[in-house]
Short mmCIF file of C-alpha atoms in Angstrom, two decimals:
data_model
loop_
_atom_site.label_atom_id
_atom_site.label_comp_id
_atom_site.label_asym_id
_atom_site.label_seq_id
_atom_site.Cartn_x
_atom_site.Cartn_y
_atom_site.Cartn_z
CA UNK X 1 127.77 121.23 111.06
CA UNK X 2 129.01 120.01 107.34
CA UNK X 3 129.80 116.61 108.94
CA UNK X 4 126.16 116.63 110.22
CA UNK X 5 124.93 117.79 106.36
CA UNK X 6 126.77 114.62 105.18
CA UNK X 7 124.75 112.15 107.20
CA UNK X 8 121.32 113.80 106.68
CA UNK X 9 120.27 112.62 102.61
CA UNK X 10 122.88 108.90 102.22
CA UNK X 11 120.19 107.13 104.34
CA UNK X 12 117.11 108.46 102.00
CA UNK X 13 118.83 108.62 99.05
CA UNK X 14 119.97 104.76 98.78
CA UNK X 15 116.71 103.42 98.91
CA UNK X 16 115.66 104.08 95.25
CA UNK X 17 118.36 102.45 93.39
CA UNK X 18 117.74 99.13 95.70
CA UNK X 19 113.80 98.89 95.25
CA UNK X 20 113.87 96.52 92.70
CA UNK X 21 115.90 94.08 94.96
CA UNK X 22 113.54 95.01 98.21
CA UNK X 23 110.77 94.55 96.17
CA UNK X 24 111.64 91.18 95.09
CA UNK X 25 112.37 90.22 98.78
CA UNK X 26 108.82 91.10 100.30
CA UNK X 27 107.51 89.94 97.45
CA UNK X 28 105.19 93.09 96.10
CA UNK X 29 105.92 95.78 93.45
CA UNK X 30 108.41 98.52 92.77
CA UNK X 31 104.96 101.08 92.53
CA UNK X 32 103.62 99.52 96.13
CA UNK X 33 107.18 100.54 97.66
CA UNK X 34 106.17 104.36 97.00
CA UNK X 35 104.60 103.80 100.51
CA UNK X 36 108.00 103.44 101.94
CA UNK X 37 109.51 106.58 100.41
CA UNK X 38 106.68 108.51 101.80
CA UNK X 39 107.55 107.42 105.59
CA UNK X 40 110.33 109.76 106.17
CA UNK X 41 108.57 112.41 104.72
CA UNK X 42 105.37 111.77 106.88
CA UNK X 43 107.78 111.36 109.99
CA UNK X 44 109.49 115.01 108.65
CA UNK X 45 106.10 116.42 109.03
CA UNK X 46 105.10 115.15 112.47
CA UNK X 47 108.24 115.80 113.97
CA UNK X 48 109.10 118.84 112.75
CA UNK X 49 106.52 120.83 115.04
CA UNK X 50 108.59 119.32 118.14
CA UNK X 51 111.98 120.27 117.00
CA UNK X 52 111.51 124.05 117.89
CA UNK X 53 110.58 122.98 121.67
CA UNK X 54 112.90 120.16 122.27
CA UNK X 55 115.45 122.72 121.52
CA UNK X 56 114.12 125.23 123.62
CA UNK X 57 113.69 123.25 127.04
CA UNK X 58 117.46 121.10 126.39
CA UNK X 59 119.37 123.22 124.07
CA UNK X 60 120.30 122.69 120.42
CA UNK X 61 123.11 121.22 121.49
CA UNK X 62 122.35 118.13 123.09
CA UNK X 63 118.75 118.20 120.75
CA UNK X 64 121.01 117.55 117.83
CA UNK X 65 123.18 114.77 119.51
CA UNK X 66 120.73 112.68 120.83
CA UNK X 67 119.03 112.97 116.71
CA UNK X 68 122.51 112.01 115.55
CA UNK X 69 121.92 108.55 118.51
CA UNK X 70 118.51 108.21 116.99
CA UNK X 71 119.56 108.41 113.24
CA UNK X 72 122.61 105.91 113.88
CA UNK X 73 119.72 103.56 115.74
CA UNK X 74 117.11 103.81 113.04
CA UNK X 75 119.92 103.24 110.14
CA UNK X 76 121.24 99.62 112.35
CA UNK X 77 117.52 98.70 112.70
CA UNK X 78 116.16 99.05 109.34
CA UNK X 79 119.17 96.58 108.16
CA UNK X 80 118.66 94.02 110.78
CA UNK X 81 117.13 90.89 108.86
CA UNK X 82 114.33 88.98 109.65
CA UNK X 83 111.25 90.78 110.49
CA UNK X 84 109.65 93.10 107.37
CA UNK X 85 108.68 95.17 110.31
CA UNK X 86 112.41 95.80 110.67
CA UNK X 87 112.67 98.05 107.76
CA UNK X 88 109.41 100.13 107.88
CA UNK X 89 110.37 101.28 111.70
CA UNK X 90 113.92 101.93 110.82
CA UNK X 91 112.93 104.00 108.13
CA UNK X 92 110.50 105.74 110.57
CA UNK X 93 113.43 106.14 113.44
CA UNK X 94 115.50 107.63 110.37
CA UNK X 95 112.69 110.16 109.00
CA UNK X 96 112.62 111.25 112.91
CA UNK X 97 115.54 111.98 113.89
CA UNK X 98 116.46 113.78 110.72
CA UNK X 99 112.93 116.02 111.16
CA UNK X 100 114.55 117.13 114.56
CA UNK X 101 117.96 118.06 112.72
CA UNK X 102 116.77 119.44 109.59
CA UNK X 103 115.00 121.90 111.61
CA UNK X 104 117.82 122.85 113.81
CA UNK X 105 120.77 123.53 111.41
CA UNK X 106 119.17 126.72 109.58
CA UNK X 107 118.96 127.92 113.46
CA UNK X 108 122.23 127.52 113.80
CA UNK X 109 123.68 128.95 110.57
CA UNK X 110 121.29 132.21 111.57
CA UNK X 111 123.19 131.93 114.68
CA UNK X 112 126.54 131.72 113.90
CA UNK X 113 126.88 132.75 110.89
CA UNK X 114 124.33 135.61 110.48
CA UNK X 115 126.52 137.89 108.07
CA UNK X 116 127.04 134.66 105.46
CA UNK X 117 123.68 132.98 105.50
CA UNK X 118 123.03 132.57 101.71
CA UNK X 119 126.52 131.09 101.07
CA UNK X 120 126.89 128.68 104.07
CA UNK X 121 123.37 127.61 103.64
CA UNK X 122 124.83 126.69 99.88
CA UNK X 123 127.76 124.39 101.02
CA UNK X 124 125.48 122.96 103.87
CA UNK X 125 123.03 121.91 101.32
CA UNK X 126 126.04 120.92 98.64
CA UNK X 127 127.11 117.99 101.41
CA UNK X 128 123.25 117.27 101.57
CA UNK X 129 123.36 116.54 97.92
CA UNK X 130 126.79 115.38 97.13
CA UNK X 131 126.09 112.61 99.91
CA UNK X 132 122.97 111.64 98.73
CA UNK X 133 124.92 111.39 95.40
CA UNK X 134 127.45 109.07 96.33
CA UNK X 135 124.97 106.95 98.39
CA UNK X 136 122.57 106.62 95.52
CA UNK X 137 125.89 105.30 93.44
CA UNK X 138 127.21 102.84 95.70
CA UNK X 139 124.64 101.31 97.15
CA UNK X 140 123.67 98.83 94.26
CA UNK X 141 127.82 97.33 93.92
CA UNK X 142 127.78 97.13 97.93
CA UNK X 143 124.47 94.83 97.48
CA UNK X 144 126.07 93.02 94.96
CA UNK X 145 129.39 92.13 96.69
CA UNK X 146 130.05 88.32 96.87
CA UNK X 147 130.55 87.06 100.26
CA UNK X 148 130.45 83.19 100.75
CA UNK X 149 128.82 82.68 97.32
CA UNK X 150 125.77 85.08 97.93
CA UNK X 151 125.64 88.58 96.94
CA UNK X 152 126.02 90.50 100.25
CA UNK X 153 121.98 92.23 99.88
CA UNK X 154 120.46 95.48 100.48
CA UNK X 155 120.07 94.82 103.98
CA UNK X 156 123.81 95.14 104.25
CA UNK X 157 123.84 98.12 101.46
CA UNK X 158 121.60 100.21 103.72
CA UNK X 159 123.89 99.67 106.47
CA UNK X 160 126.65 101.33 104.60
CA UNK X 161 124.20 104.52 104.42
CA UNK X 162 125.37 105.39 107.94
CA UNK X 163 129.19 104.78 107.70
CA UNK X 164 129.91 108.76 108.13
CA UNK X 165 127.71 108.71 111.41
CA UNK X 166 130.21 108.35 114.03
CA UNK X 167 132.66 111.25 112.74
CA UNK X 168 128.81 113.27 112.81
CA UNK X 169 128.48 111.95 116.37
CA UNK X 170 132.24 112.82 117.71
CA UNK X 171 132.98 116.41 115.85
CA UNK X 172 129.47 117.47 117.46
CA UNK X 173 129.99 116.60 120.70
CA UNK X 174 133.70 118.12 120.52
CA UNK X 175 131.77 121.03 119.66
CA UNK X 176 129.04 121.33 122.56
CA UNK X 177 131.59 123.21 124.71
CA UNK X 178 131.59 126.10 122.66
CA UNK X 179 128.18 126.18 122.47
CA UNK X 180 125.06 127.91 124.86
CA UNK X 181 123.92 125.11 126.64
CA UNK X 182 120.10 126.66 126.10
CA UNK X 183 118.76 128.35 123.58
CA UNK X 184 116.77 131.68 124.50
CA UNK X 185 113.01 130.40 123.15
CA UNK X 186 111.02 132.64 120.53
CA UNK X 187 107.80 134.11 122.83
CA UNK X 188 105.07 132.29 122.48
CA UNK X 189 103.13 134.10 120.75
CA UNK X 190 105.51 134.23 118.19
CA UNK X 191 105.94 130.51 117.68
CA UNK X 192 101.77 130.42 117.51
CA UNK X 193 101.96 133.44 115.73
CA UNK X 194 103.43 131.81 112.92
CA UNK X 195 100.87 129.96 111.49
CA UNK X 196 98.89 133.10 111.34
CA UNK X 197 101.72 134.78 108.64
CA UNK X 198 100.53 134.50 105.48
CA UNK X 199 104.88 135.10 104.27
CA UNK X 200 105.55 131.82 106.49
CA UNK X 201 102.66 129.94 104.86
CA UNK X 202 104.19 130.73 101.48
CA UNK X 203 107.64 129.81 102.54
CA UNK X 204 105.66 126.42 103.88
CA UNK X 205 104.17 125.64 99.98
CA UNK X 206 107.61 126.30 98.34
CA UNK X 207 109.29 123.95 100.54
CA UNK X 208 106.51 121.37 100.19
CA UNK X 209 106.61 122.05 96.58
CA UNK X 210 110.39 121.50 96.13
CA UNK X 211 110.45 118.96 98.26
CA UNK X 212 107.96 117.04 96.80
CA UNK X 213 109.81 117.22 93.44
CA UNK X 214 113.12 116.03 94.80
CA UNK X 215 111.77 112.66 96.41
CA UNK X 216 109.50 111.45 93.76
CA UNK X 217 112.42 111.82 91.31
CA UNK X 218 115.10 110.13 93.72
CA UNK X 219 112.88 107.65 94.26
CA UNK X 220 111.50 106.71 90.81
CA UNK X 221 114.86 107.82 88.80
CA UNK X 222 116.40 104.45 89.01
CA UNK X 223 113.01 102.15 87.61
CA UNK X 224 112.60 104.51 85.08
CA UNK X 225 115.96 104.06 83.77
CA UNK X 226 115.53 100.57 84.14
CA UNK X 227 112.44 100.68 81.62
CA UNK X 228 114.27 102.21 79.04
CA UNK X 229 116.98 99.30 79.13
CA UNK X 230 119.69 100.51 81.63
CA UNK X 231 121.05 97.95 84.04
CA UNK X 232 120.68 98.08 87.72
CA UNK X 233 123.94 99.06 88.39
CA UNK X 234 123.78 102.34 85.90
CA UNK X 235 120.56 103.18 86.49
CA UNK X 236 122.29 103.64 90.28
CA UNK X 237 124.77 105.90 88.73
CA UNK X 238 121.90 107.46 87.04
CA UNK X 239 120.68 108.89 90.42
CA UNK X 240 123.92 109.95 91.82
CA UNK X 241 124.13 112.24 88.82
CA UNK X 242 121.25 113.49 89.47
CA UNK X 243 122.36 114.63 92.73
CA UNK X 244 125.87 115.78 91.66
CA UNK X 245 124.48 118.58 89.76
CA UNK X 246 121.80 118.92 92.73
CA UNK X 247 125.02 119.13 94.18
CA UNK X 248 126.04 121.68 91.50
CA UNK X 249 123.05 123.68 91.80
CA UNK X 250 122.64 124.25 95.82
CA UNK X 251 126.34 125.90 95.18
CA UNK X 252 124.71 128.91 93.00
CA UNK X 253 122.18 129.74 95.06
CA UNK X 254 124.22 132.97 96.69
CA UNK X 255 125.00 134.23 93.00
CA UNK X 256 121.32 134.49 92.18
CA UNK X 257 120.34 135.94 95.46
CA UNK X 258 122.70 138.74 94.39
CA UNK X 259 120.87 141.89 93.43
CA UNK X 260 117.57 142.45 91.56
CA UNK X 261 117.54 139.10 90.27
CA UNK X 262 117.19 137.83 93.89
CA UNK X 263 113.55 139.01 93.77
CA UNK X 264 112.79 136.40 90.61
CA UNK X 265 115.38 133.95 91.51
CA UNK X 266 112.77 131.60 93.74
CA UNK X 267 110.57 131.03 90.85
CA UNK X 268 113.27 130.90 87.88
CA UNK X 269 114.79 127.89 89.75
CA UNK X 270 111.44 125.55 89.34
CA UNK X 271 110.84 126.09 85.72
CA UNK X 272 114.69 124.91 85.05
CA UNK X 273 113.42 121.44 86.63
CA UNK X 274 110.33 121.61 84.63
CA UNK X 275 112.01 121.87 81.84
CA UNK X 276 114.24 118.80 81.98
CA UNK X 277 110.56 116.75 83.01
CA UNK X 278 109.39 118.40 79.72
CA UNK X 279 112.33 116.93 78.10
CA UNK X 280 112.49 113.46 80.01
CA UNK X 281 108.40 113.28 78.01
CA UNK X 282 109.21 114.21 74.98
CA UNK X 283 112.45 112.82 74.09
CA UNK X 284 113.27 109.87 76.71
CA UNK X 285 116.35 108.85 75.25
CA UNK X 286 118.82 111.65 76.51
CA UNK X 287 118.09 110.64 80.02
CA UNK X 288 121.56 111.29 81.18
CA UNK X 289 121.01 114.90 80.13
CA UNK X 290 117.72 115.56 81.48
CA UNK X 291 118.58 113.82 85.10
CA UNK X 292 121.67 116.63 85.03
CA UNK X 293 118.91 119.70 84.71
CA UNK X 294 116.40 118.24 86.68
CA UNK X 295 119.70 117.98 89.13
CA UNK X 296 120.62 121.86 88.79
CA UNK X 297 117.50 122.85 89.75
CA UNK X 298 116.17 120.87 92.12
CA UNK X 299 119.61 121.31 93.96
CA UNK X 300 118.71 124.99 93.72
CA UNK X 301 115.44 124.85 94.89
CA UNK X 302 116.30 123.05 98.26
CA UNK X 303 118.82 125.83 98.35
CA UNK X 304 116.57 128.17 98.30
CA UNK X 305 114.19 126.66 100.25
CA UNK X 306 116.67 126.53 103.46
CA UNK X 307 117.52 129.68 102.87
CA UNK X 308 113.98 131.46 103.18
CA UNK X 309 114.16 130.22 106.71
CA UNK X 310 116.63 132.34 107.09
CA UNK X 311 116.27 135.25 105.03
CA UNK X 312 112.81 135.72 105.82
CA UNK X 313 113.27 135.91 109.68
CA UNK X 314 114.65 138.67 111.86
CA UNK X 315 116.60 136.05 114.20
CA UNK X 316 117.34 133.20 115.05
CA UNK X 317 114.53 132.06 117.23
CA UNK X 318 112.27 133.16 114.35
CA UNK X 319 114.28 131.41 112.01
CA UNK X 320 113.75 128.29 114.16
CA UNK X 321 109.96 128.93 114.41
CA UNK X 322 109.62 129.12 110.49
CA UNK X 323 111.61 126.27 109.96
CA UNK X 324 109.55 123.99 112.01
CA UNK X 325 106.36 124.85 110.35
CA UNK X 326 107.90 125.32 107.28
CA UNK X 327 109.35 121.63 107.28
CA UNK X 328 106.00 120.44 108.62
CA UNK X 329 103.40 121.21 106.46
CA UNK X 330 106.09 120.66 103.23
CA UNK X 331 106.85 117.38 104.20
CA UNK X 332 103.06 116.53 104.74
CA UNK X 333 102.79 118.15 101.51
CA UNK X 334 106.18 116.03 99.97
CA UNK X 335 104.74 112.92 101.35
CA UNK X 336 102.05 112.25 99.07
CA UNK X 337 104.49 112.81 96.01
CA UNK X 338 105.75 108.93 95.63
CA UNK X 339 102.89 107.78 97.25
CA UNK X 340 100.86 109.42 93.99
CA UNK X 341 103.63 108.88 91.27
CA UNK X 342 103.72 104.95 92.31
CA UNK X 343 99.82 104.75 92.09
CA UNK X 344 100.46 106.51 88.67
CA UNK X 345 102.60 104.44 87.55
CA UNK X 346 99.78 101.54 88.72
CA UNK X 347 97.19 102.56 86.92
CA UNK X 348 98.33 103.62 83.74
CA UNK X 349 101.35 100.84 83.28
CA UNK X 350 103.48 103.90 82.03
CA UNK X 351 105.55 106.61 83.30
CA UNK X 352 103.39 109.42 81.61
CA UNK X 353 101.03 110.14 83.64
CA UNK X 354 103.62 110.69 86.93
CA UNK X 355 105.94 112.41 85.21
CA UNK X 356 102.93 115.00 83.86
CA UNK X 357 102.29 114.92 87.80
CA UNK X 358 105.66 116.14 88.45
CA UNK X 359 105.24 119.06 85.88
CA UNK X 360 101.91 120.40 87.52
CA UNK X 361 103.60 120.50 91.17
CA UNK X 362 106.24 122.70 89.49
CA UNK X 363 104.29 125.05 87.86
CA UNK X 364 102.84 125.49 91.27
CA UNK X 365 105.93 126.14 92.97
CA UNK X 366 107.28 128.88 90.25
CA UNK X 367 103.92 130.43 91.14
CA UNK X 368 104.31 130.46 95.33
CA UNK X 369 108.28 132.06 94.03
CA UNK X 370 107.21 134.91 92.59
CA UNK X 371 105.69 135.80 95.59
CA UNK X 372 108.17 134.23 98.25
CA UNK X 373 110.63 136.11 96.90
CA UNK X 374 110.00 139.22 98.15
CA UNK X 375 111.95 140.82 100.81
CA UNK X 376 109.80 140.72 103.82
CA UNK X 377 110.18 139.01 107.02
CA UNK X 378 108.08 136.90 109.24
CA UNK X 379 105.81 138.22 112.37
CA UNK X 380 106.76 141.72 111.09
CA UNK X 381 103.24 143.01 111.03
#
């Protein structure tokens, strides 16, 4: 399962730092390229309702594996050069195949690890981020490798992204045969019934919210840096930083779960992000130190986020059920977040105005936490 967390951000999370050196190969902007961030978010969302099923009618088991297939597929493709098309349908083969698995895995940790949900949903989501760290940091000196007097490219960088698939691919299927072929589905009129909770539609905003954050900042980290005079190469290390002390913060999740402070703890974690965006306006220079709070917390929040699906369900199945819809409508929500910030960034010719956007969605999301983090559970009523 922590193999499977380690493969699910690197292919995401090394775009940013290499937009300047896509953009310059199709020829358009670093702001236009928002569009291409967006696409495994929108893929997230339309997936996501399908996960639940697949699983259902073939088993988690083989659901997963044939994800893992589709991941490894999507990462080859979206490398291949030649065609532009290459690397828009790659990227949309990725944002699948991870929708299927990021739906799965808090199903699982219900599952089998019912009694310890808060703490092994904080190391699963600790290899999301430390990952997504490392590719974000090693992406940029990959690309500029020297092979045969040309630097070796992005195309080749993005490949890299996937180098921890195949150990994925082999523990899982080691794995199967200690698993339930088939999963026992939630009733039906549970799964629709979910979409008629008002908890699970609150769950749904804070993981759009949070989600939303995360990808317009490990998207747009790298150019901003950039603008205020770092190189390529550090504004690389820059993002891996960041997602260290996302890293960091996914790990402290379980301590602030623990007793009354659990009740506040979903909307204390947002306005620690907003205030390093608060910072990042006012006083630019200490980017470093603003990219490590914005890290805590948004590391925290995904935290969180993963572990509402769990905490806020009676089983499994239910778990499963709020996860899909939960990762549905918060990606659709997620997916306009670079698509916005680069248009930002468009019109005004400054980073201002996105960053201002950033603040507003967090605001939002410490509201939806005061209320999320109540202790009630799904299709109770």
């Amino acid at each position: 399962m922590l193999l499977i967390a380690l493969n699910l951000r690197p292919t995401i999370t090394g775009v940013g730092p290499l937009l300047s050196q896509i953009s310059a190969t199709l020829g358009t902007t670093e702001a236009a390229l928002g569009a291409l961030a967006a696409v495994p978010l929108i893929a997230f969302a339309v997936i996501s309702p399908l996960a639940h099923g697949l699983s259902a009618r073939f088993g988690i088991p083989r659901t997963v594996l044939w994800s893992l297939l589709l991941l490894g597929a999507g990462t080859v493709v979206r490398s291949l050069p030649g065609l532009v098309a290459n690397l828009w349908v790659g990227t949309a083969l990725i944002g699948a195949s991870i929708a299927i698995v990021n739906v799965l895995m808090p199903a699982v940790i219900k599952r089998d690890f019912a009694d310890r949900v808060p703490v092994m949903t904080a190391v699963f989501t600790a290899c999301l981020s430390g990952m997504g760290a490392v590719a974000s940091g090693i992406v940029v000196p990959i690309s500029l490798i020297p092979v045969g007097g040309e630097a070796l490219g992005w195309q080749a960088a993005l490949l890299w992204t996937g180098a921890l698939l195949p150990f994925a691919v082999v523990a899982w299927m080691l794995s199967m045969r200690r698993q339930p072929r088939h999963e026992k589905p939630a009733q039906r009129t549970a799964a629709v019934g979910i979409w008629r909770d008002g908890l699970a539609w609150q769950v749904l905003l804070y993981m759009g919210l949070q989600s939303m954050t995360f990808y317009m900042l490990v998207t747009w980290f790298a150019p901003i840096a950039q603008s205020l005079g770092r190189s390529e190469v550090v504004a690389g290390i820059d993002v891996m930083v960041y997602q260290l002390f996302c890293f960091g913060g996914s790990l402290v999740v379980p301590l602030l779960l623990r007793g009354r402070f659990g009740r506040y703890a979903a909307a204390c974690i947002p306005a620690l992000t907003l205030l390093g965006i608060l910072g990042l306006i006012v006083v630019p220079d200490l980017f470093t130190v603003w990219a490590i709070v914005c890290g805590i917390g948004c590391g925290a929040a995904l935290g969180m986020s993963l572990s509402l699906f769990s905490l806020r369900a009676r089983t499994h199945q239910a778990a499963s059920a709020l996860s899909g819809m939960a990762q549905s409508g918060g990606y659709l929500i997620a997916a306009a977040g670079p698509i916005l910030f680069g248009s930002l960034v468009t019109l005004s010719g400054g980073w201002l105005a996105s960053l201002i956007l950033v603040a507003f969605v967090l605001t939002g999301q410490l509201a939806v936490g005061l209320f999320v983090g109540r202790d009630r559970h799904v299709l109770d009523s």
